[in-house]
Amino acid sequence: MELLFLGTNAGMPIRDRNVTSIAIKLCENGGSFWMVDCGEGTQHQLLKTPLKLNRLNKLFITHLHGDHVFGLPGLLSSRSSLGGTERLDIYGPNGLRELVETSLGITETYLGFPLNIVEIQEGMIVEDEDMTVVAAKLDHRIESYGYRMVERERTGALNAQWLSEMKVPPGPVYRELKSGKDVTLDDGRVIRSAEAVGKPLPGRIITILGDTRPCDNAVKLGEGADVLVHEATFAHELADKAHEYGHSTALQAAQIAHAAGAGRLFITHFSSRYKQEDLAELVAEARSVFTHTDAAIELKPYPINLSLLRSM
């Protein structure tokens, strides 16, 4: 799994940064990926990545401000034009259905795939064999959500050295053992999966928050997360301005990450007043509270590893 930030600017695009969108590459699932938010220009950013739009299968909208949704109609149209036929699930606040259906209807845009629009409430919104997703409201000027994505426990690693010492031939036998099945070899020996496979690996936790002031739900959603993505629209010297507009500072994002016990913090959604070279100051401000902070860089892949804090 990895994160790919497709846009990190707030309000409108600037020369060095696009508006908000994040792709979540699900490496174990054959190239499929999810997205959170879809600002204007998102599909153009996707063209600069290895991701294929017709492999997008879930899209989560945090809130309906334009810098988070103006790219949605075009992205849906292009997904259809590129031959996407599998269902796309879109989750988001009240009004999402009207936004999508009105824009597609007025423009007479035909989609060659089923579109499932879910206007969410707080709580569990996705529960499948691979992941669960919980949503909770944040504190912004309009209805805004954060999402906590939890990977299910994974099968432990094969003890290849032990299997080699036991002269177990690689191939189908390994796959059987990995799937939890005991195997009887041609010589009559029984190899137990429990002996050949290590302890189950805990699932990774990703928390991605929409625009918000500091609030209790931000901490709850980020509790023990391996990765927390939090907006940092302003430096803390503009804390009053951040509060007025329903946003957070870099320092406040770090305080949330610290309170949540997160493993790593990515700050994003930067005001246009900060050029790319200014982001180091925001990072330094955040690191004064939470050391494991980085400013999200667009189109740079960030692997999602189990955090050191959770593996200790």
mmCIF file of C-alpha atoms in Angstrom:
data_model
loop_
_atom_site.group_PDB
_atom_site.id
_atom_site.type_symbol
_atom_site.label_atom_id
_atom_site.label_comp_id
_atom_site.label_asym_id
_atom_site.label_seq_id
_atom_site.Cartn_x
_atom_site.Cartn_y
_atom_site.Cartn_z
ATOM 1 C CA MET A 1 0.000 0.000 0.000
ATOM 2 C CA GLU A 2 1.093 3.543 -0.606
ATOM 3 C CA LEU A 3 -0.197 7.098 -0.629
ATOM 4 C CA LEU A 4 0.112 9.381 -3.618
ATOM 5 C CA PHE A 5 -0.830 13.021 -3.080
ATOM 6 C CA LEU A 6 -2.343 14.349 -6.301
ATOM 7 C CA GLY A 7 -2.955 17.838 -4.905
ATOM 8 C CA THR A 8 -1.882 19.616 -1.736
ATOM 9 C CA ASN A 9 -2.969 23.243 -2.153
ATOM 10 C CA ALA A 10 -5.957 24.920 -0.518
ATOM 11 C CA GLY A 11 -8.618 26.867 -2.363
ATOM 12 C CA MET A 12 -7.148 27.011 -5.856
ATOM 13 C CA PRO A 13 -4.198 25.572 -7.753
ATOM 14 C CA ILE A 14 -0.874 27.404 -7.955
ATOM 15 C CA ARG A 15 2.109 26.802 -10.215
ATOM 16 C CA ASP A 16 3.714 24.190 -7.946
ATOM 17 C CA ARG A 17 0.647 22.574 -6.372
ATOM 18 C CA ASN A 18 -2.769 21.349 -7.427
ATOM 19 C CA VAL A 19 -5.894 21.322 -5.261
ATOM 20 C CA THR A 20 -6.792 18.453 -2.967
ATOM 21 C CA SER A 21 -6.839 14.781 -3.892
ATOM 22 C CA ILE A 22 -5.112 11.692 -2.494
ATOM 23 C CA ALA A 23 -4.775 8.267 -4.108
ATOM 24 C CA ILE A 24 -4.384 5.141 -1.996
ATOM 25 C CA LYS A 25 -2.720 2.383 -3.981
ATOM 26 C CA LEU A 26 -3.778 -1.080 -2.842
ATOM 27 C CA CYS A 27 -0.721 -2.962 -4.063
ATOM 28 C CA GLU A 28 -2.053 -6.374 -3.047
ATOM 29 C CA ASN A 29 -5.149 -5.984 -5.209
ATOM 30 C CA GLY A 30 -3.883 -6.026 -8.764
ATOM 31 C CA GLY A 31 -3.501 -2.303 -9.386
ATOM 32 C CA SER A 32 -6.803 -1.144 -7.923
ATOM 33 C CA PHE A 33 -6.822 2.040 -5.906
ATOM 34 C CA TRP A 34 -9.021 4.349 -3.847
ATOM 35 C CA MET A 35 -9.118 8.117 -3.733
ATOM 36 C CA VAL A 36 -10.025 10.771 -1.183
ATOM 37 C CA ASP A 37 -11.360 14.013 -2.695
ATOM 38 C CA CYS A 38 -11.213 15.114 -6.309
ATOM 39 C CA GLY A 39 -10.268 18.745 -6.831
ATOM 40 C CA GLU A 40 -10.085 20.326 -10.262
ATOM 41 C CA GLY A 41 -7.259 18.837 -12.334
ATOM 42 C CA THR A 42 -7.128 15.554 -10.448
ATOM 43 C CA GLN A 43 -7.479 13.407 -13.557
ATOM 44 C CA HIS A 44 -4.604 15.304 -15.189
ATOM 45 C CA GLN A 45 -2.443 14.581 -12.134
ATOM 46 C CA LEU A 46 -3.342 10.893 -12.418
ATOM 47 C CA LEU A 47 -1.853 10.860 -15.924
ATOM 48 C CA LYS A 48 1.548 11.510 -14.332
ATOM 49 C CA THR A 49 1.303 8.338 -12.226
ATOM 50 C CA PRO A 50 1.222 4.583 -12.974
ATOM 51 C CA LEU A 51 -2.389 4.429 -11.761
ATOM 52 C CA LYS A 52 -5.118 3.583 -14.281
ATOM 53 C CA LEU A 53 -8.373 5.469 -13.845
ATOM 54 C CA ASN A 54 -10.462 2.436 -14.772
ATOM 55 C CA ARG A 55 -8.986 0.658 -11.733
ATOM 56 C CA LEU A 56 -10.379 3.243 -9.314
ATOM 57 C CA ASN A 57 -13.123 1.503 -7.343
ATOM 58 C CA LYS A 58 -13.841 3.705 -4.313
ATOM 59 C CA LEU A 59 -13.838 7.491 -3.936
ATOM 60 C CA PHE A 60 -14.356 9.257 -0.617
ATOM 61 C CA ILE A 61 -15.340 12.932 -0.518
ATOM 62 C CA THR A 62 -14.605 14.768 2.715
ATOM 63 C CA HIS A 63 -16.798 17.804 1.996
ATOM 64 C CA LEU A 64 -18.328 19.710 -0.889
ATOM 65 C CA HIS A 65 -16.116 22.786 -1.135
ATOM 66 C CA GLY A 66 -14.998 23.256 -4.723
ATOM 67 C CA ASP A 67 -11.311 22.612 -4.184
ATOM 68 C CA HIS A 68 -12.266 19.088 -3.110
ATOM 69 C CA VAL A 69 -14.925 18.214 -5.737
ATOM 70 C CA PHE A 70 -14.688 20.338 -8.909
ATOM 71 C CA GLY A 71 -12.732 17.579 -10.668
ATOM 72 C CA LEU A 72 -15.373 14.932 -10.058
ATOM 73 C CA PRO A 73 -17.623 15.180 -13.186
ATOM 74 C CA GLY A 74 -14.658 15.136 -15.565
ATOM 75 C CA LEU A 75 -13.024 12.231 -13.773
ATOM 76 C CA LEU A 76 -16.212 10.166 -13.985
ATOM 77 C CA SER A 77 -16.574 10.921 -17.679
ATOM 78 C CA SER A 78 -12.967 9.979 -18.419
ATOM 79 C CA ARG A 79 -13.250 6.744 -16.438
ATOM 80 C CA SER A 80 -16.080 5.750 -18.749
ATOM 81 C CA SER A 81 -14.234 6.853 -21.910
ATOM 82 C CA LEU A 82 -11.235 4.774 -20.856
ATOM 83 C CA GLY A 83 -13.333 1.622 -20.766
ATOM 84 C CA GLY A 84 -14.117 1.425 -17.076
ATOM 85 C CA THR A 85 -17.040 -0.954 -16.613
ATOM 86 C CA GLU A 86 -16.790 -2.004 -12.963
ATOM 87 C CA ARG A 87 -18.953 -0.276 -10.369
ATOM 88 C CA LEU A 88 -17.559 2.840 -8.709
ATOM 89 C CA ASP A 89 -18.635 3.609 -5.134
ATOM 90 C CA ILE A 90 -18.579 7.259 -4.070
ATOM 91 C CA TYR A 91 -19.040 8.218 -0.417
ATOM 92 C CA GLY A 92 -19.578 11.689 0.954
ATOM 93 C CA PRO A 93 -21.814 14.218 2.728
ATOM 94 C CA ASN A 94 -25.405 15.177 2.031
ATOM 95 C CA GLY A 95 -25.654 16.941 -1.318
ATOM 96 C CA LEU A 96 -23.142 14.678 -3.061
ATOM 97 C CA ARG A 97 -25.848 12.901 -5.067
ATOM 98 C CA GLU A 98 -27.351 16.167 -6.282
ATOM 99 C CA LEU A 99 -23.911 17.497 -7.246
ATOM 100 C CA VAL A 100 -23.027 14.435 -9.298
ATOM 101 C CA GLU A 101 -26.397 13.734 -10.893
ATOM 102 C CA THR A 102 -27.026 17.374 -11.792
ATOM 103 C CA SER A 103 -23.616 17.898 -13.391
ATOM 104 C CA LEU A 104 -23.837 14.649 -15.358
ATOM 105 C CA GLY A 105 -27.453 15.274 -16.353
ATOM 106 C CA ILE A 106 -27.019 18.857 -17.582
ATOM 107 C CA THR A 107 -23.960 17.887 -19.634
ATOM 108 C CA GLU A 108 -25.656 14.714 -20.935
ATOM 109 C CA THR A 109 -22.666 12.668 -19.803
ATOM 110 C CA TYR A 110 -23.109 8.921 -20.240
ATOM 111 C CA LEU A 111 -21.302 6.561 -17.895
ATOM 112 C CA GLY A 112 -20.550 3.027 -19.026
ATOM 113 C CA PHE A 113 -20.338 1.735 -15.473
ATOM 114 C CA PRO A 114 -22.671 1.526 -12.458
ATOM 115 C CA LEU A 115 -22.266 4.471 -10.090
ATOM 116 C CA ASN A 116 -23.133 3.888 -6.435
ATOM 117 C CA ILE A 117 -23.450 7.187 -4.523
ATOM 118 C CA VAL A 118 -23.631 6.854 -0.743
ATOM 119 C CA GLU A 119 -24.460 9.930 1.337
ATOM 120 C CA ILE A 120 -22.911 8.927 4.601
ATOM 121 C CA GLN A 121 -23.602 9.223 8.301
ATOM 122 C CA GLU A 122 -21.061 8.785 11.070
ATOM 123 C CA GLY A 123 -19.909 5.214 11.714
ATOM 124 C CA MET A 124 -18.865 2.225 9.622
ATOM 125 C CA ILE A 125 -19.365 2.934 5.920
ATOM 126 C CA VAL A 126 -17.255 0.174 4.320
ATOM 127 C CA GLU A 127 -16.694 -3.361 5.538
ATOM 128 C CA ASP A 128 -15.246 -5.903 3.128
ATOM 129 C CA GLU A 129 -12.739 -8.747 3.209
ATOM 130 C CA ASP A 130 -9.762 -6.392 2.966
ATOM 131 C CA MET A 131 -10.618 -3.133 4.713
ATOM 132 C CA THR A 132 -13.038 -1.330 6.981
ATOM 133 C CA VAL A 133 -13.702 2.405 6.820
ATOM 134 C CA VAL A 134 -15.202 4.521 9.591
ATOM 135 C CA ALA A 135 -16.341 8.115 9.049
ATOM 136 C CA ALA A 136 -16.794 10.868 11.624
ATOM 137 C CA LYS A 137 -17.733 14.548 11.386
ATOM 138 C CA LEU A 138 -15.091 17.206 11.828
ATOM 139 C CA ASP A 139 -15.338 20.926 12.652
ATOM 140 C CA HIS A 140 -15.459 22.985 9.459
ATOM 141 C CA ARG A 141 -17.721 25.661 8.000
ATOM 142 C CA ILE A 142 -19.790 23.045 6.211
ATOM 143 C CA GLU A 143 -20.340 19.332 6.837
ATOM 144 C CA SER A 144 -16.898 17.736 6.637
ATOM 145 C CA TYR A 145 -15.765 14.182 7.365
ATOM 146 C CA GLY A 146 -12.624 12.321 8.221
ATOM 147 C CA TYR A 147 -12.028 8.685 7.289
ATOM 148 C CA ARG A 148 -10.265 5.947 9.262
ATOM 149 C CA MET A 149 -9.255 3.061 6.990
ATOM 150 C CA VAL A 150 -8.206 -0.152 8.719
ATOM 151 C CA GLU A 151 -6.654 -3.055 6.857
ATOM 152 C CA ARG A 152 -7.687 -6.472 8.069
ATOM 153 C CA GLU A 153 -5.108 -8.705 9.751
ATOM 154 C CA ARG A 154 -2.798 -10.282 7.189
ATOM 155 C CA THR A 155 -1.301 -13.773 7.020
ATOM 156 C CA GLY A 156 2.194 -14.018 8.444
ATOM 157 C CA ALA A 157 5.309 -14.510 6.320
ATOM 158 C CA LEU A 158 6.459 -17.961 5.237
ATOM 159 C CA ASN A 159 9.527 -19.266 7.072
ATOM 160 C CA ALA A 160 11.411 -19.991 3.851
ATOM 161 C CA GLN A 161 14.617 -21.019 5.615
ATOM 162 C CA TRP A 162 12.824 -23.608 7.753
ATOM 163 C CA LEU A 163 10.937 -24.942 4.716
ATOM 164 C CA SER A 164 14.218 -25.272 2.828
ATOM 165 C CA GLU A 165 15.793 -27.154 5.754
ATOM 166 C CA MET A 166 12.753 -29.457 5.777
ATOM 167 C CA LYS A 167 13.295 -29.979 2.016
ATOM 168 C CA VAL A 168 9.809 -28.762 1.184
ATOM 169 C CA PRO A 169 9.681 -27.937 -2.550
ATOM 170 C CA PRO A 170 8.596 -24.379 -3.394
ATOM 171 C CA GLY A 171 5.550 -23.781 -5.572
ATOM 172 C CA PRO A 172 1.966 -24.872 -4.945
ATOM 173 C CA VAL A 173 2.868 -26.328 -1.541
ATOM 174 C CA TYR A 174 3.993 -22.921 -0.334
ATOM 175 C CA ARG A 175 0.727 -21.371 -1.468
ATOM 176 C CA GLU A 176 -1.262 -23.996 0.402
ATOM 177 C CA LEU A 177 0.701 -23.427 3.597
ATOM 178 C CA LYS A 178 0.371 -19.658 3.238
ATOM 179 C CA SER A 179 -3.409 -20.010 2.945
ATOM 180 C CA GLY A 180 -3.505 -21.849 6.290
ATOM 181 C CA LYS A 181 -3.765 -25.415 5.038
ATOM 182 C CA ASP A 182 -1.612 -28.301 6.260
ATOM 183 C CA VAL A 183 0.140 -30.201 3.460
ATOM 184 C CA THR A 184 1.022 -33.896 3.083
ATOM 185 C CA LEU A 185 4.162 -34.370 1.008
ATOM 186 C CA ASP A 186 4.811 -37.229 -1.410
ATOM 187 C CA ASP A 187 7.031 -38.919 1.196
ATOM 188 C CA GLY A 188 4.153 -38.950 3.682
ATOM 189 C CA ARG A 189 5.358 -36.129 5.937
ATOM 190 C CA VAL A 190 2.753 -33.638 7.126
ATOM 191 C CA ILE A 191 3.847 -29.999 7.157
ATOM 192 C CA ARG A 192 1.736 -27.860 9.470
ATOM 193 C CA SER A 193 0.834 -24.385 8.301
ATOM 194 C CA ALA A 194 1.189 -23.119 11.868
ATOM 195 C CA GLU A 195 4.853 -24.156 11.836
ATOM 196 C CA ALA A 196 5.596 -22.827 8.362
ATOM 197 C CA VAL A 197 3.919 -19.431 8.647
ATOM 198 C CA GLY A 198 4.786 -16.654 11.089
ATOM 199 C CA LYS A 199 2.416 -14.791 13.363
ATOM 200 C CA PRO A 200 -0.384 -12.822 11.654
ATOM 201 C CA LEU A 201 0.556 -9.279 10.716
ATOM 202 C CA PRO A 202 -1.660 -6.513 12.101
ATOM 203 C CA GLY A 203 -3.471 -4.439 9.510
ATOM 204 C CA ARG A 204 -2.250 -0.957 8.733
ATOM 205 C CA ILE A 205 -4.338 2.069 9.699
ATOM 206 C CA ILE A 206 -4.647 5.174 7.539
ATOM 207 C CA THR A 207 -6.541 8.249 8.730
ATOM 208 C CA ILE A 208 -7.318 11.017 6.244
ATOM 209 C CA LEU A 209 -9.102 14.083 7.523
ATOM 210 C CA GLY A 210 -11.028 16.703 5.600
ATOM 211 C CA ASP A 211 -10.823 20.414 6.348
ATOM 212 C CA THR A 212 -11.214 20.994 10.068
ATOM 213 C CA ARG A 213 -10.427 22.998 13.142
ATOM 214 C CA PRO A 214 -8.826 20.931 15.929
ATOM 215 C CA CYS A 215 -11.536 18.662 17.354
ATOM 216 C CA ASP A 216 -12.066 15.480 19.389
ATOM 217 C CA ASN A 217 -13.085 13.398 16.370
ATOM 218 C CA ALA A 218 -9.774 14.149 14.668
ATOM 219 C CA VAL A 219 -8.002 12.508 17.596
ATOM 220 C CA LYS A 220 -10.423 9.574 17.710
ATOM 221 C CA LEU A 221 -10.095 8.854 14.002
ATOM 222 C CA GLY A 222 -6.311 9.076 14.204
ATOM 223 C CA GLU A 223 -5.865 6.929 17.306
ATOM 224 C CA GLY A 224 -2.896 4.603 16.777
ATOM 225 C CA ALA A 225 -2.885 5.245 13.015
ATOM 226 C CA ASP A 226 0.241 4.325 11.102
ATOM 227 C CA VAL A 227 -0.350 7.379 8.918
ATOM 228 C CA LEU A 228 -2.394 10.489 9.726
ATOM 229 C CA VAL A 229 -3.087 13.046 6.984
ATOM 230 C CA HIS A 230 -4.109 16.398 8.446
ATOM 231 C CA GLU A 231 -4.589 19.785 6.865
ATOM 232 C CA ALA A 232 -2.174 22.573 7.806
ATOM 233 C CA THR A 233 -3.551 25.547 5.940
ATOM 234 C CA PHE A 234 -1.626 28.150 7.939
ATOM 235 C CA ALA A 235 1.385 28.637 10.197
ATOM 236 C CA HIS A 236 0.458 29.050 13.842
ATOM 237 C CA GLU A 237 1.009 32.811 13.786
ATOM 238 C CA LEU A 238 -2.274 32.869 11.816
ATOM 239 C CA ALA A 239 -4.174 30.644 14.265
ATOM 240 C CA ASP A 240 -7.006 33.172 14.561
ATOM 241 C CA LYS A 241 -7.431 33.266 10.795
ATOM 242 C CA ALA A 242 -7.347 29.465 10.643
ATOM 243 C CA HIS A 243 -10.109 29.239 13.249
ATOM 244 C CA GLU A 244 -12.235 31.861 11.455
ATOM 245 C CA TYR A 245 -12.151 29.893 8.220
ATOM 246 C CA GLY A 246 -12.536 26.451 9.804
ATOM 247 C CA HIS A 247 -8.954 25.311 9.342
ATOM 248 C CA SER A 248 -5.915 24.217 11.352
ATOM 249 C CA THR A 249 -2.309 25.306 11.645
ATOM 250 C CA ALA A 250 0.731 23.073 11.242
ATOM 251 C CA LEU A 251 1.269 23.162 15.001
ATOM 252 C CA GLN A 252 -2.344 22.146 15.671
ATOM 253 C CA ALA A 253 -2.059 19.244 13.217
ATOM 254 C CA ALA A 254 0.996 18.051 15.147
ATOM 255 C CA GLN A 255 -0.863 18.337 18.438
ATOM 256 C CA ILE A 256 -3.637 16.128 17.032
ATOM 257 C CA ALA A 257 -1.086 13.541 15.825
ATOM 258 C CA HIS A 258 0.613 13.543 19.224
ATOM 259 C CA ALA A 259 -2.677 13.176 21.118
ATOM 260 C CA ALA A 260 -3.759 10.346 18.799
ATOM 261 C CA GLY A 261 -0.500 8.428 19.145
ATOM 262 C CA ALA A 262 -0.109 8.273 15.380
ATOM 263 C CA GLY A 263 3.017 6.862 13.793
ATOM 264 C CA ARG A 264 3.558 9.429 11.051
ATOM 265 C CA LEU A 265 1.956 12.754 10.124
ATOM 266 C CA PHE A 266 1.604 14.201 6.645
ATOM 267 C CA ILE A 267 0.518 17.834 6.540
ATOM 268 C CA THR A 268 -1.242 19.117 3.431
ATOM 269 C CA HIS A 269 -3.846 21.642 2.154
ATOM 270 C CA PHE A 270 -1.446 24.572 2.248
ATOM 271 C CA SER A 271 -2.545 28.159 1.758
ATOM 272 C CA SER A 272 -1.377 29.746 -1.501
ATOM 273 C CA ARG A 273 0.586 32.274 0.568
ATOM 274 C CA TYR A 274 3.172 29.515 1.181
ATOM 275 C CA LYS A 275 5.379 28.699 -1.762
ATOM 276 C CA GLN A 276 7.040 25.311 -2.011
ATOM 277 C CA GLU A 277 10.214 26.580 -0.371
ATOM 278 C CA ASP A 278 8.157 27.878 2.591
ATOM 279 C CA LEU A 279 6.834 24.456 3.554
ATOM 280 C CA ALA A 280 9.993 23.654 5.509
ATOM 281 C CA GLU A 281 8.916 26.292 8.042
ATOM 282 C CA LEU A 282 5.537 24.596 8.484
ATOM 283 C CA VAL A 283 7.260 21.242 8.937
ATOM 284 C CA ALA A 284 9.647 22.699 11.520
ATOM 285 C CA GLU A 285 6.691 24.168 13.409
ATOM 286 C CA ALA A 286 4.935 20.793 13.449
ATOM 287 C CA ARG A 287 8.076 18.859 14.370
ATOM 288 C CA SER A 288 8.460 20.964 17.503
ATOM 289 C CA VAL A 289 5.515 18.892 18.801
ATOM 290 C CA PHE A 290 5.504 15.759 16.628
ATOM 291 C CA THR A 291 8.850 14.632 15.234
ATOM 292 C CA HIS A 292 7.574 12.283 12.537
ATOM 293 C CA THR A 293 6.027 15.008 10.381
ATOM 294 C CA ASP A 294 6.489 15.621 6.660
ATOM 295 C CA ALA A 295 4.922 18.010 4.194
ATOM 296 C CA ALA A 296 3.165 15.982 1.523
ATOM 297 C CA ILE A 297 4.898 16.266 -1.844
ATOM 298 C CA GLU A 298 2.709 15.789 -4.874
ATOM 299 C CA LEU A 299 3.216 12.651 -6.984
ATOM 300 C CA LYS A 300 5.826 11.212 -4.623
ATOM 301 C CA PRO A 301 4.849 7.669 -3.558
ATOM 302 C CA TYR A 302 4.775 7.145 0.208
ATOM 303 C CA PRO A 303 4.755 3.465 1.269
ATOM 304 C CA ILE A 304 2.457 2.780 4.203
ATOM 305 C CA ASN A 305 4.422 0.689 6.664
ATOM 306 C CA LEU A 306 3.389 -0.500 10.093
ATOM 307 C CA SER A 307 4.524 2.302 12.370
ATOM 308 C CA LEU A 308 7.362 1.770 14.812
ATOM 309 C CA LEU A 309 5.062 2.856 17.639
ATOM 310 C CA ARG A 310 2.617 0.017 16.959
ATOM 311 C CA SER A 311 5.290 -2.631 16.334
ATOM 312 C CA MET A 312 7.081 -2.094 19.654
#
